[in-house]
Coordinates of C-alpha atoms and ligand atoms in Angstrom, one line a residue:
M735 CA -19.9 9.3 12.6
H736 CA -16.3 10.2 13.5
E737 CA -16.4 14.0 13.4
T738 CA -13.1 14.6 15.3
E739 CA -11.1 11.8 13.8
S740 CA -12.2 12.5 10.2
A741 CA -10.2 15.8 10.3
Q742 CA -7.1 13.8 11.1
T743 CA -7.4 10.6 9.1
S744 CA -5.6 11.0 5.8
L745 CA -6.6 9.1 2.7
S746 CA -4.5 7.7 -0.1
F747 CA -5.2 5.2 -2.9
E748 CA -2.9 2.8 -4.7
F749 CA -3.1 2.0 -8.5
F750 CA -1.3 -0.4 -10.7
P751 CA -0.1 0.7 -14.2
P752 CA -2.9 0.0 -16.8
R753 CA -1.9 -2.1 -19.8
S754 CA -4.6 -1.6 -22.4
P755 CA -6.5 1.5 -23.7
E756 CA -9.6 0.4 -21.9
A757 CA -7.7 0.0 -18.6
V758 CA -6.2 3.5 -19.1
A759 CA -9.6 5.0 -19.6
K760 CA -10.9 3.1 -16.5
L761 CA -8.1 4.4 -14.4
A762 CA -8.7 8.0 -15.5
S763 CA -12.3 7.8 -14.4
T764 CA -11.4 6.0 -11.1
C765 CA -8.8 8.8 -10.4
S766 CA -11.3 11.6 -11.0
E767 CA -13.8 9.9 -8.7
L768 CA -11.3 9.4 -6.0
T769 CA -9.9 12.9 -6.3
A770 CA -13.3 14.1 -4.9
L771 CA -12.3 12.4 -1.6
K772 CA -9.4 14.9 -1.3
P773 CA -6.7 12.3 -0.9
E774 CA -3.3 13.2 0.5
F775 CA -1.6 11.2 -2.3
F776 CA -2.0 8.5 -4.9
S777 CA 0.6 5.8 -5.5
V778 CA 1.5 3.5 -8.4
T779 CA 3.0 0.0 -8.1
Y780 CA 6.2 -1.2 -9.7
G781 CA 7.3 -4.5 -11.1
A782 CA 10.3 -6.3 -9.6
G783 CA 13.5 -5.9 -11.5
G784 CA 12.3 -2.7 -13.0
S785 CA 9.8 -4.6 -15.3
T786 CA 7.3 -1.8 -15.2
R787 CA 9.6 1.2 -14.7
D788 CA 8.4 3.2 -17.7
L789 CA 4.8 2.2 -17.2
T790 CA 4.9 3.2 -13.5
L791 CA 6.5 6.6 -14.4
D792 CA 4.0 7.2 -17.3
T793 CA 1.1 6.4 -15.0
V794 CA 2.4 8.6 -12.2
L795 CA 2.8 11.5 -14.5
S796 CA -0.6 11.1 -16.1
V797 CA -2.4 10.7 -12.8
K798 CA -0.6 13.7 -11.4
T799 CA -1.3 15.9 -14.4
Q800 CA -5.0 14.8 -14.5
T801 CA -5.7 15.1 -10.8
R802 CA -3.1 17.5 -9.4
V803 CA -2.8 15.1 -6.4
D804 CA 0.7 14.3 -5.2
T805 CA 1.4 10.9 -6.8
A806 CA 4.2 8.5 -5.7
P807 CA 5.8 5.8 -7.7
H808 CA 6.7 2.6 -5.8
L809 CA 10.3 1.6 -6.4
S810 CA 11.7 -1.9 -5.6
C811 CA 15.4 -2.7 -5.5
V812 CA 15.4 -6.5 -5.9
G813 CA 16.9 -7.6 -9.2
S814 CA 18.1 -4.1 -10.1
S815 CA 21.7 -2.8 -10.3
L816 CA 22.7 0.4 -8.6
D817 CA 23.0 2.0 -12.0
D818 CA 19.4 1.0 -12.8
I819 CA 18.1 2.4 -9.5
R820 CA 20.1 5.6 -9.9
A821 CA 18.7 6.1 -13.4
T822 CA 15.1 5.5 -12.2
L823 CA 15.6 8.0 -9.3
E824 CA 17.1 10.5 -11.7
S825 CA 14.0 10.2 -14.0
Y826 CA 11.7 10.7 -11.0
S827 CA 13.6 13.7 -9.8
V828 CA 13.7 15.3 -13.2
A829 CA 9.9 14.7 -13.5
G830 CA 9.4 16.6 -10.3
I831 CA 8.3 13.7 -8.2
T832 CA 8.8 14.3 -4.5
R833 CA 7.3 11.2 -2.8
L834 CA 8.3 7.5 -3.2
V835 CA 7.3 4.2 -1.8
A836 CA 10.6 2.4 -1.3
L837 CA 10.5 -1.4 -1.3
R838 CA 12.6 -4.5 -1.6
G839 CA 10.0 -6.2 -3.9
D840 CA 9.7 -9.8 -4.8
M841 CA 11.5 -11.6 -7.7
P842 CA 9.1 -13.6 -9.9
S843 CA 9.5 -17.3 -9.0
G844 CA 12.2 -19.1 -11.0
T845 CA 14.3 -16.0 -11.5
T846 CA 17.7 -15.4 -9.9
G847 CA 20.0 -12.4 -9.2
L848 CA 19.0 -10.4 -6.2
G849 CA 20.6 -7.1 -7.3
E850 CA 23.0 -4.9 -5.4
L851 CA 20.6 -3.8 -2.7
R852 CA 19.2 -6.7 -0.7
F853 CA 16.7 -5.0 1.5
A854 CA 14.4 -2.0 1.6
S855 CA 16.5 -0.5 4.4
E856 CA 19.5 -0.5 2.0
L857 CA 17.4 1.2 -0.7
V858 CA 16.2 3.9 1.8
A859 CA 19.8 4.5 2.9
F860 CA 20.9 4.7 -0.8
I861 CA 18.2 7.2 -1.7
R862 CA 19.1 9.4 1.4
R863 CA 22.8 9.2 0.5
E864 CA 22.3 10.2 -3.1
Y865 CA 19.3 12.6 -2.8
G866 CA 19.2 13.8 0.7
A867 CA 15.7 15.0 1.7
R868 CA 14.6 15.3 -2.0
F869 CA 11.9 12.6 -1.6
H870 CA 9.3 11.9 1.1
L871 CA 9.9 8.1 1.6
E872 CA 7.2 5.6 2.5
V873 CA 8.1 2.1 3.4
A874 CA 6.1 -1.1 3.9
A875 CA 5.1 -2.5 7.3
Y876 CA 3.6 -5.9 8.3
P877 CA 1.3 -6.1 11.3
E878 CA 0.9 -9.8 10.6
V879 CA 4.7 -10.3 10.0
H880 CA 6.3 -10.5 6.6
P881 CA 6.0 -14.1 5.3
Q882 CA 9.8 -14.5 4.9
A883 CA 10.7 -13.0 8.3
A884 CA 12.6 -15.1 10.8
G885 CA 10.1 -14.1 13.4
A886 CA 8.0 -11.2 14.6
Q887 CA 10.8 -9.6 16.6
A888 CA 13.3 -9.9 13.7
D889 CA 10.7 -8.3 11.3
L890 CA 10.2 -5.4 13.8
D891 CA 14.0 -5.0 14.1
H892 CA 14.3 -4.8 10.3
F893 CA 11.4 -2.4 10.1
K894 CA 13.2 -0.2 12.5
E895 CA 16.3 -0.3 10.3
K896 CA 14.2 1.2 7.5
V897 CA 13.0 3.9 9.8
D898 CA 16.5 4.6 11.1
A899 CA 17.8 4.7 7.5
G900 CA 15.4 7.6 6.8
A901 CA 11.8 6.5 6.1
D902 CA 9.3 9.3 6.8
S903 CA 6.2 7.1 7.1
A904 CA 5.0 3.5 6.6
I905 CA 2.0 1.8 4.9
T906 CA 1.0 -1.6 6.2
Q907 CA 0.2 -4.7 4.3
Y908 CA -3.6 -5.1 4.4
F909 CA -5.1 -7.0 7.3
Y910 CA -8.6 -7.8 8.5
N911 CA -7.7 -8.2 12.2
P912 CA -7.4 -4.7 13.8
D913 CA -5.7 -6.2 16.9
A914 CA -2.8 -7.2 14.7
Y915 CA -2.4 -3.5 13.8
F916 CA -2.8 -2.2 17.3
R917 CA -0.3 -4.7 18.7
F918 CA 2.2 -3.8 15.9
V919 CA 1.8 -0.1 16.5
D920 CA 2.4 -0.6 20.3
S921 CA 5.5 -2.7 19.6
C922 CA 6.8 0.0 17.3
S923 CA 6.2 2.7 19.9
A924 CA 8.0 0.5 22.5
A925 CA 10.9 0.2 20.0
G926 CA 11.2 4.0 19.7
I927 CA 9.6 4.1 16.2
D928 CA 7.6 7.2 15.9
I929 CA 6.8 7.7 12.2
P930 CA 3.1 7.5 11.1
I931 CA 2.0 4.0 10.3
I932 CA -0.8 4.2 7.7
A933 CA -3.2 1.3 7.7
G934 CA -3.3 -0.5 4.3
I935 CA -6.9 -1.4 3.5
M936 CA -8.0 -3.9 0.8
P937 CA -11.8 -3.5 0.2
V938 CA -13.3 -6.9 -0.2
T939 CA -14.8 -7.2 -3.6
N940 CA -13.8 -10.5 -5.1
Y941 CA -13.3 -13.9 -3.3
T942 CA -10.9 -15.5 -5.8
N943 CA -8.5 -12.5 -6.1
L944 CA -8.5 -11.9 -2.4
K945 CA -7.7 -15.5 -1.6
R946 CA -4.9 -15.5 -4.1
F947 CA -3.3 -12.3 -3.0
S948 CA -3.6 -13.2 0.7
D949 CA -1.9 -16.5 0.1
M950 CA 0.9 -14.7 -1.6
C951 CA 1.5 -11.9 0.8
G952 CA 0.7 -13.7 4.1
A953 CA -2.3 -11.5 5.0
E954 CA -4.8 -13.6 7.1
I955 CA -8.4 -13.7 6.1
P956 CA -10.4 -14.7 9.2
R957 CA -12.1 -18.0 8.8
W958 CA -15.6 -16.6 9.4
M959 CA -15.0 -14.1 6.6
L960 CA -13.7 -16.7 4.2
K961 CA -16.7 -18.9 4.9
R962 CA -19.2 -16.1 4.3
L963 CA -17.4 -15.0 1.1
Q964 CA -17.5 -18.6 -0.2
D965 CA -21.2 -18.8 0.5
F966 CA -21.9 -15.8 -1.9
G967 CA -20.7 -17.8 -4.9
D968 CA -21.7 -15.9 -8.0
D969 CA -23.9 -13.4 -6.1
R970 CA -21.5 -10.5 -6.7
E971 CA -23.9 -7.9 -5.4
S972 CA -24.3 -9.5 -2.0
L973 CA -20.6 -10.2 -1.8
Q974 CA -19.8 -6.6 -2.5
A975 CA -22.3 -5.3 0.1
F976 CA -20.9 -7.7 2.7
G977 CA -17.4 -6.5 1.7
I978 CA -18.2 -2.9 2.2
D979 CA -19.8 -3.6 5.6
V980 CA -16.7 -5.6 6.8
T981 CA -14.2 -3.0 5.5
T982 CA -16.2 -0.2 7.1
A983 CA -16.3 -2.0 10.4
L984 CA -12.5 -2.6 10.3
C985 CA -11.9 1.1 9.5
E986 CA -14.2 2.2 12.3
R987 CA -12.3 0.2 14.8
L988 CA -9.0 1.6 13.5
M989 CA -10.3 5.2 13.7
D990 CA -11.3 4.8 17.3
A991 CA -7.6 4.0 18.0
P992 CA -7.0 6.4 16.2
V993 CA -5.1 5.7 13.0
P994 CA -3.1 8.4 11.1
G995 CA -4.5 7.4 7.7
F996 CA -5.9 4.8 5.4
H997 CA -4.1 3.7 2.2
F998 CA -6.6 1.8 0.0
Y999 CA -5.4 -0.9 -2.4
S1000 CA -8.0 0.3 -4.9
M1001 CA -7.2 -2.3 -7.7
N1002 CA -8.0 0.7 -10.0
Q1003 CA -11.7 0.6 -8.9
S1004 CA -13.4 3.4 -7.1
Q1005 CA -16.8 2.1 -6.0
A1006 CA -15.9 0.2 -2.9
C1007 CA -13.4 2.8 -1.7
I1008 CA -16.0 5.6 -2.1
A1009 CA -18.7 3.5 -0.3
V1010 CA -16.4 2.8 2.7
C1011 CA -15.1 6.4 2.9
S1012 CA -18.7 7.7 2.8
N1013 CA -19.7 5.3 5.6
L1014 CA -16.8 6.7 7.6
G1015 CA -17.7 10.3 7.0
L1016 CA -14.4 10.7 5.1
A1017 CA -15.8 11.4 1.7
G1018 CA -15.5 15.1 0.7
K1019 CA -14.0 16.3 3.9
Ligands
FAD282 P1 12.1 -5.5 3.4 O1 11.7 -4.4 4.4 O2 13.5 -5.5 2.8 O3 11.8 -6.9 4.1 C1 11.8 -8.1 3.4 C2 12.1 -9.3 4.3 O4 13.4 -9.3 4.6 C3 11.3 -9.3 5.6 O5 11.0 -10.6 6.0 C4 12.3 -8.7 6.6 O6 12.1 -9.1 7.9 C5 13.6 -9.3 6.1 N1 14.8 -8.4 6.3 C6 14.9 -7.0 6.1 N2 16.1 -6.6 6.4 C7 16.9 -7.7 6.7 C8 18.2 -7.9 7.1 N3 19.1 -6.9 7.2 N4 18.6 -9.2 7.3 C9 17.8 -10.2 7.2 N5 16.5 -10.1 6.9 C10 16.0 -8.9 6.6 N6 5.9 -5.3 -4.4 C11 6.2 -5.0 -5.6 O7 6.9 -5.8 -6.3 N7 5.8 -3.8 -6.2 C12 5.1 -2.9 -5.5 O8 4.8 -1.8 -6.1 C13 4.8 -3.2 -4.2 N8 4.1 -2.3 -3.4 C14 3.9 -2.5 -2.1 C15 3.2 -1.6 -1.3 C16 3.0 -1.8 0.1 C17 2.4 -0.7 0.9 C18 3.3 -3.1 0.7 C19 3.1 -3.4 2.1 C20 4.0 -4.0 -0.1 C21 4.2 -3.8 -1.5 N9 4.9 -4.7 -2.3 C22 5.2 -4.4 -3.6 C23 5.3 -6.0 -1.8 C24 6.7 -6.1 -1.2 O9 7.6 -5.8 -2.2 C25 6.9 -7.4 -0.6 O10 6.2 -7.6 0.5 C26 8.4 -7.8 -0.4 O11 8.5 -9.2 -0.1 C27 9.1 -7.1 0.8 O12 9.3 -5.8 0.5 P2 9.8 -4.8 1.7 O13 10.1 -3.5 1.1 O14 8.8 -4.9 2.8 O15 11.1 -5.6 2.1

């Protein structure tokens, strides 16, 4: 048990906008279960080029109203004009939103038109220029290096640009190798970056989805884990129990470091998040 650390390790959970009445109901029950863990905030993802702008805002508002937990929309700039971004920020400001996850985003393959802001650092600078300190800004960080980066040092330099532009804290891409996180945090500190770097945690619950996401975002699944996951086949129960063990062990290593917080990529599901947080002594702090 981590009595001392648990007082300091914040929790947050990420959702995606639900697209059917069943998915809306599922998210409502997930939110109410996760609210019991006293998270610092929830966040809701955003489609590139503003494709889910209204859905993201609607979801943020309904989660916030239902749970009274601070809820942050993600906002990506790729494929959007400055006018679009300004309009989105204005709707968030009018709706009383005070926290944002500011991203570049990814254009769907086959589409063109990068938009007027090319990188997340430019989005952060734009938000600070237009809105001052109105929003608490989270940005993305990549302990295993962003897949399109020229190299680890270049990626770190660009991460620092986001921080210098005014980011308040960062959430990492998920990872299963804690040393990647420790080394990244050390490099940040050597580069003079002193914002909290929250560890992004993807509970392992499904082999096919995990493999697909990880191939897309460049997160490495250790070979031993992949092989074990493959072996479970259709035995979902054993796979999920294994996933909870692996995710708990990862978080325990991180808490010993210690880590400022965990941001769970919940996939709109509560069960694995709750199991891991209970194992860590973080449930119902
Ligand atoms: P940036 O920080 O702009 O970096 C992108 C790449 O450009 C990196 O390789 C970087 O090294 C390079 N770079 C940065 N600045 C420069 C420069 N000046 N010159 C040259 N190269 C540069 N995607 C979504 O579409 N919707 C979401 O809701 C979403 N939520 C996310 C939440 C988290 C916590 C994380 C970690 C990722 C999320 N993503 C989301 C994915 C993210 O949009 C992609 O990883 C995207 O490819 C990069 O976004 P970024 O904000 O990290 O970009």
